[in-house]
């Protein structure tokens, strides 16, 4: 039953994407200034797209005077976005375990204030501050801490984009797990373990972490959603060759192309699913290791 529900939900999501992507082509201003929405045009665009899937036309998009096979560029863009997201995701999980569970008291006193301060900054402001900091250090001390932007495919920025992707989801995850850690530490089985003289390290490692980790697993959708939304800004400002850059920049330079938009949106769904699956499996792996019988 769950499989059928999941399949139906994905089908509805696909239909929603097909309709939504057609809006820029059928929604326009009339002669009298009114908003005109061509409903029949939506179905006509979708029909042409599906016909093109069989004829092969939908697999090509234009860049100026040339026609480009979509999968020659979208695969590389997908790989770039996946690279940044999976590294940032693993870093968020590792730091959340450290700051949200094992060192939650230290985090509350010191690190929490710093992370909270960074968390109130908009993404683009945070990126500009990081770039400015790197530039000032380089000018004054001659030390190049990181690349401030990508100038070509062989000279891409790595450290600053990953840091930007980490900060906001880390703030959310650490705050959520801090509260859960406090609750778990007041439970009877923890107090019993303390009374029996169980080492503090073992209590945190096998009891607290094992019982807090399921909450992190439940919040993984929210954490990854924050990272995906940040990815749009990060790839644009750092000039990265990812899915969101292909999605926006190609449309800006060469005009809106419905088939490319659909493939990019589907790629984003697959990107979300792939990263979520790997991070979820990593959490389950940690749970198996920390399980205390």
Tab-separated table of C-alpha atoms in Angstrom:
chain	number	residue	atom	x	y	z
A	1	UNK	CA	0.000	0.000	0.000
A	2	UNK	CA	2.843	2.376	0.842
A	3	UNK	CA	4.459	1.700	-2.534
A	4	UNK	CA	1.254	2.623	-4.345
A	5	UNK	CA	0.856	5.794	-2.291
A	6	UNK	CA	4.473	6.783	-2.932
A	7	UNK	CA	4.097	6.088	-6.664
A	8	UNK	CA	0.892	8.125	-6.827
A	9	UNK	CA	2.541	11.012	-4.956
A	10	UNK	CA	5.505	11.014	-7.338
A	11	UNK	CA	3.168	10.939	-10.316
A	12	UNK	CA	1.271	13.957	-8.993
A	13	UNK	CA	4.595	15.741	-8.413
A	14	UNK	CA	5.619	15.063	-12.022
A	15	UNK	CA	2.301	16.376	-13.354
A	16	UNK	CA	2.675	19.467	-11.175
A	17	UNK	CA	6.166	20.071	-12.578
A	18	UNK	CA	4.970	19.682	-16.154
A	19	UNK	CA	2.204	22.230	-15.620
A	20	UNK	CA	4.257	24.663	-13.532
A	21	UNK	CA	7.138	24.745	-16.029
A	22	UNK	CA	4.717	25.798	-18.773
A	23	UNK	CA	3.515	28.890	-16.881
A	24	UNK	CA	6.179	31.322	-18.214
A	25	UNK	CA	5.052	30.449	-21.763
A	26	UNK	CA	1.290	30.775	-21.243
A	27	UNK	CA	1.058	33.562	-18.657
A	28	UNK	CA	1.415	37.051	-20.113
A	29	UNK	CA	0.035	40.574	-20.067
A	30	UNK	CA	-2.851	41.424	-22.421
A	31	UNK	CA	-3.339	44.536	-24.534
A	32	UNK	CA	-5.317	46.234	-21.767
A	33	UNK	CA	-2.805	45.365	-19.079
A	34	UNK	CA	-4.767	42.401	-17.733
A	35	UNK	CA	-3.119	39.068	-16.922
A	36	UNK	CA	-3.907	36.436	-19.547
A	37	UNK	CA	-3.522	32.725	-18.823
A	38	UNK	CA	-3.750	30.415	-21.818
A	39	UNK	CA	-4.970	27.156	-20.268
A	40	UNK	CA	-5.070	25.247	-23.549
A	41	UNK	CA	-1.484	26.344	-24.202
A	42	UNK	CA	-0.311	24.368	-21.155
A	43	UNK	CA	-1.607	21.104	-22.586
A	44	UNK	CA	-0.231	21.956	-26.036
A	45	UNK	CA	3.270	22.519	-24.610
A	46	UNK	CA	3.169	19.296	-22.606
A	47	UNK	CA	1.934	17.413	-25.685
A	48	UNK	CA	4.809	18.735	-27.805
A	49	UNK	CA	7.266	17.760	-25.072
A	50	UNK	CA	6.040	14.157	-24.901
A	51	UNK	CA	6.006	13.843	-28.681
A	52	UNK	CA	9.588	15.108	-28.644
A	53	UNK	CA	10.557	12.378	-26.180
A	54	UNK	CA	9.736	9.804	-28.852
A	55	UNK	CA	11.044	11.760	-31.825
A	56	UNK	CA	14.205	12.887	-29.987
A	57	UNK	CA	13.595	16.641	-30.250
A	58	UNK	CA	13.022	17.066	-26.503
A	59	UNK	CA	16.537	15.855	-25.750
A	60	UNK	CA	18.149	18.909	-27.348
A	61	UNK	CA	18.292	22.550	-26.312
A	62	UNK	CA	19.782	25.560	-28.044
A	63	UNK	CA	22.809	27.620	-27.104
A	64	UNK	CA	22.865	30.448	-29.582
A	65	UNK	CA	23.239	28.940	-33.039
A	66	UNK	CA	24.000	25.400	-31.924
A	67	UNK	CA	21.855	22.549	-30.684
A	68	UNK	CA	23.157	20.664	-27.647
A	69	UNK	CA	22.244	17.188	-26.432
A	70	UNK	CA	20.893	17.733	-22.921
A	71	UNK	CA	22.551	14.731	-21.298
A	72	UNK	CA	26.033	15.840	-22.371
A	73	UNK	CA	25.783	18.781	-19.967
A	74	UNK	CA	23.221	17.737	-17.382
A	75	UNK	CA	25.228	14.698	-16.238
A	76	UNK	CA	28.275	16.834	-15.420
A	77	UNK	CA	26.086	19.456	-13.727
A	78	UNK	CA	24.379	16.748	-11.670
A	79	UNK	CA	27.756	15.335	-10.620
A	80	UNK	CA	29.018	18.778	-9.532
A	81	UNK	CA	25.926	19.519	-7.444
A	82	UNK	CA	26.017	16.033	-5.929
A	83	UNK	CA	29.682	16.484	-5.002
A	84	UNK	CA	29.030	19.664	-3.023
A	85	UNK	CA	25.822	18.415	-1.401
A	86	UNK	CA	27.146	15.046	-0.244
A	87	UNK	CA	30.310	16.560	1.281
A	88	UNK	CA	28.262	19.276	3.001
A	89	UNK	CA	25.683	16.707	4.137
A	90	UNK	CA	28.245	14.380	5.700
A	91	UNK	CA	29.897	17.366	7.380
A	92	UNK	CA	26.550	18.508	8.808
A	93	UNK	CA	25.867	15.033	10.225
A	94	UNK	CA	29.333	14.760	11.776
A	95	UNK	CA	29.227	18.250	13.312
A	96	UNK	CA	25.668	17.699	14.532
A	97	UNK	CA	26.758	14.566	16.395
A	98	UNK	CA	29.621	16.511	17.974
A	99	UNK	CA	27.894	19.808	18.810
A	100	UNK	CA	24.338	18.605	19.255
A	101	UNK	CA	24.975	15.467	21.311
A	102	UNK	CA	28.481	14.815	22.599
A	103	UNK	CA	29.480	18.436	23.330
A	104	UNK	CA	26.039	19.972	23.738
A	105	UNK	CA	26.964	21.829	26.946
A	106	UNK	CA	30.040	23.412	25.376
A	107	UNK	CA	27.984	24.195	22.291
A	108	UNK	CA	25.341	25.981	24.361
A	109	UNK	CA	27.925	28.172	26.082
A	110	UNK	CA	30.239	29.039	23.212
A	111	UNK	CA	29.687	27.543	19.751
A	112	UNK	CA	25.917	27.974	19.833
A	113	UNK	CA	26.207	31.764	20.023
A	114	UNK	CA	28.620	31.891	17.098
A	115	UNK	CA	26.496	29.568	14.942
A	116	UNK	CA	23.329	31.485	15.870
A	117	UNK	CA	24.967	34.756	14.813
A	118	UNK	CA	25.935	33.263	11.466
A	119	UNK	CA	22.475	31.741	11.086
A	120	UNK	CA	20.680	35.101	11.084
A	121	UNK	CA	22.701	36.296	8.095
A	122	UNK	CA	21.129	35.825	4.646
A	123	UNK	CA	22.996	33.359	2.453
A	124	UNK	CA	24.299	35.924	-0.024
A	125	UNK	CA	25.550	38.188	2.783
A	126	UNK	CA	27.339	35.243	4.390
A	127	UNK	CA	28.963	34.370	1.069
A	128	UNK	CA	30.105	37.947	0.485
A	129	UNK	CA	31.555	38.129	4.005
A	130	UNK	CA	33.459	34.881	3.483
A	131	UNK	CA	34.810	36.119	0.156
A	132	UNK	CA	35.750	39.447	1.708
A	133	UNK	CA	37.526	37.715	4.607
A	134	UNK	CA	39.560	35.521	2.240
A	135	UNK	CA	40.463	38.551	0.121
A	136	UNK	CA	41.583	40.621	3.147
A	137	UNK	CA	43.739	37.786	4.490
A	138	UNK	CA	45.359	37.308	1.092
A	139	UNK	CA	46.081	41.044	0.617
A	140	UNK	CA	47.486	41.578	4.106
A	141	UNK	CA	49.308	38.304	4.750
A	142	UNK	CA	49.741	36.747	1.305
A	143	UNK	CA	47.937	33.579	2.447
A	144	UNK	CA	45.355	32.185	0.043
A	145	UNK	CA	42.812	30.417	2.253
A	146	UNK	CA	40.364	29.449	-0.484
A	147	UNK	CA	39.111	30.339	-3.960
A	148	UNK	CA	36.458	33.058	-3.855
A	149	UNK	CA	34.809	31.921	-7.108
A	150	UNK	CA	35.126	29.465	-9.980
A	151	UNK	CA	36.669	30.828	-13.138
A	152	UNK	CA	36.680	27.647	-15.227
A	153	UNK	CA	35.951	23.939	-14.871
A	154	UNK	CA	39.545	23.237	-13.809
A	155	UNK	CA	39.675	26.002	-11.197
A	156	UNK	CA	36.514	25.596	-9.110
A	157	UNK	CA	35.839	26.972	-5.644
A	158	UNK	CA	35.316	24.192	-3.111
A	159	UNK	CA	35.851	25.255	0.503
A	160	UNK	CA	33.682	28.397	0.661
A	161	UNK	CA	30.662	26.853	-1.124
A	162	UNK	CA	30.737	23.851	1.201
A	163	UNK	CA	31.039	26.074	4.290
A	164	UNK	CA	28.034	28.086	3.101
A	165	UNK	CA	25.998	24.936	2.509
A	166	UNK	CA	26.881	23.657	5.992
A	167	UNK	CA	26.170	26.617	8.291
A	168	UNK	CA	22.377	27.076	8.117
A	169	UNK	CA	21.327	23.381	8.150
A	170	UNK	CA	23.891	22.807	10.913
A	171	UNK	CA	22.281	25.574	12.968
A	172	UNK	CA	18.860	23.952	12.603
A	173	UNK	CA	20.090	20.421	13.328
A	174	UNK	CA	22.210	21.361	16.351
A	175	UNK	CA	19.389	23.342	17.961
A	176	UNK	CA	16.942	20.471	17.440
A	177	UNK	CA	19.309	17.834	18.819
A	178	UNK	CA	20.346	19.972	21.786
A	179	UNK	CA	16.766	19.879	23.028
A	180	UNK	CA	16.444	16.137	22.407
A	181	UNK	CA	19.758	15.469	24.183
A	182	UNK	CA	18.554	17.362	27.250
A	183	UNK	CA	15.343	15.336	27.296
A	184	UNK	CA	17.150	12.008	26.933
A	185	UNK	CA	19.599	12.839	29.723
A	186	UNK	CA	16.686	13.213	32.156
A	187	UNK	CA	15.192	9.804	31.325
A	188	UNK	CA	15.121	7.068	33.987
A	189	UNK	CA	17.361	4.656	32.074
A	190	UNK	CA	20.088	7.317	31.833
A	191	UNK	CA	19.830	8.108	35.536
A	192	UNK	CA	19.960	4.375	36.274
A	193	UNK	CA	23.096	3.984	34.152
A	194	UNK	CA	24.720	6.873	36.015
A	195	UNK	CA	23.756	5.329	39.366
A	196	UNK	CA	25.308	2.025	38.311
A	197	UNK	CA	28.596	3.794	37.632
A	198	UNK	CA	28.575	3.479	33.847
A	199	UNK	CA	31.273	5.689	32.344
A	200	UNK	CA	30.138	9.031	30.959
A	201	UNK	CA	31.689	8.206	27.588
A	202	UNK	CA	29.696	4.978	27.327
A	203	UNK	CA	26.465	6.699	28.414
A	204	UNK	CA	26.804	9.304	25.678
A	205	UNK	CA	28.066	6.893	23.057
A	206	UNK	CA	25.675	3.990	23.508
A	207	UNK	CA	22.650	5.419	25.304
A	208	UNK	CA	22.274	9.109	24.504
A	209	UNK	CA	23.466	9.022	20.895
A	210	UNK	CA	21.529	5.851	20.089
A	211	UNK	CA	18.306	7.426	21.378
A	212	UNK	CA	18.797	10.879	19.858
A	213	UNK	CA	19.875	9.701	16.403
A	214	UNK	CA	16.304	8.738	15.324
A	215	UNK	CA	15.287	12.384	15.717
A	216	UNK	CA	18.109	13.410	13.392
A	217	UNK	CA	16.911	10.808	10.913
A	218	UNK	CA	13.377	12.233	11.109
A	219	UNK	CA	14.681	15.767	10.468
A	220	UNK	CA	16.859	14.747	7.526
A	221	UNK	CA	14.225	15.859	4.997
A	222	UNK	CA	14.220	19.383	6.467
A	223	UNK	CA	18.017	19.536	6.644
A	224	UNK	CA	18.405	18.492	3.022
A	225	UNK	CA	15.623	20.843	1.885
A	226	UNK	CA	17.542	23.753	3.442
A	227	UNK	CA	20.721	22.643	1.663
A	228	UNK	CA	18.971	22.336	-1.707
A	229	UNK	CA	17.478	25.843	-1.364
A	230	UNK	CA	20.914	27.210	-0.446
A	231	UNK	CA	22.405	25.434	-3.461
A	232	UNK	CA	20.624	27.846	-5.829
A	233	UNK	CA	22.381	30.850	-4.297
A	234	UNK	CA	25.737	29.118	-3.788
A	235	UNK	CA	26.052	27.901	-7.375
A	236	UNK	CA	25.095	31.302	-8.755
A	237	UNK	CA	27.397	33.474	-6.626
A	238	UNK	CA	30.383	31.106	-6.735
A	239	UNK	CA	29.851	30.509	-10.477
A	240	UNK	CA	29.617	26.739	-10.074
A	241	UNK	CA	28.600	24.460	-12.924
A	242	UNK	CA	25.741	22.717	-11.127
A	243	UNK	CA	22.133	21.836	-11.863
A	244	UNK	CA	20.720	25.133	-10.618
A	245	UNK	CA	23.246	27.087	-12.692
A	246	UNK	CA	22.178	25.149	-15.797
A	247	UNK	CA	18.561	25.730	-14.820
A	248	UNK	CA	18.826	29.525	-14.526
A	249	UNK	CA	21.810	30.746	-16.518
A	250	UNK	CA	20.982	28.952	-19.748
A	251	UNK	CA	17.472	30.428	-19.672
A	252	UNK	CA	18.897	33.903	-18.984
A	253	UNK	CA	21.357	33.795	-21.892
A	254	UNK	CA	19.468	31.769	-24.504
A	255	UNK	CA	15.801	32.149	-23.599
A	256	UNK	CA	13.303	29.949	-21.777
A	257	UNK	CA	13.354	26.342	-22.992
A	258	UNK	CA	10.632	24.099	-21.580
A	259	UNK	CA	12.349	20.770	-22.169
A	260	UNK	CA	15.564	21.886	-20.447
A	261	UNK	CA	13.587	23.175	-17.457
A	262	UNK	CA	11.792	19.829	-17.096
A	263	UNK	CA	15.008	17.819	-17.256
A	264	UNK	CA	16.682	20.138	-14.722
A	265	UNK	CA	13.741	19.853	-12.311
A	266	UNK	CA	13.736	16.064	-12.635
A	267	UNK	CA	17.501	16.091	-12.058
A	268	UNK	CA	16.940	18.120	-8.864
A	269	UNK	CA	14.454	15.508	-7.660
A	270	UNK	CA	16.950	12.744	-8.395
A	271	UNK	CA	19.703	14.753	-6.706
A	272	UNK	CA	17.582	15.164	-3.596
A	273	UNK	CA	16.708	11.466	-3.575
A	274	UNK	CA	20.298	10.299	-4.084
A	275	UNK	CA	21.777	12.521	-1.355
A	276	UNK	CA	18.926	11.747	1.046
A	277	UNK	CA	19.336	7.998	0.529
A	278	UNK	CA	23.085	8.071	1.165
A	279	UNK	CA	22.800	10.266	4.273
A	280	UNK	CA	19.915	8.161	5.586
A	281	UNK	CA	21.945	4.984	5.101
A	282	UNK	CA	24.878	6.634	6.878
A	283	UNK	CA	22.689	7.413	9.895
A	284	UNK	CA	21.354	3.838	9.939
A	285	UNK	CA	24.937	2.577	9.765
A	286	UNK	CA	25.811	4.736	12.763
A	287	UNK	CA	22.769	3.417	14.619
A	288	UNK	CA	23.863	-0.170	14.005
A	289	UNK	CA	27.367	0.575	15.286
A	290	UNK	CA	26.119	2.353	18.394
A	291	UNK	CA	23.382	-0.115	19.209
A	292	UNK	CA	23.902	-1.347	22.751
A	293	UNK	CA	22.397	-4.697	23.700
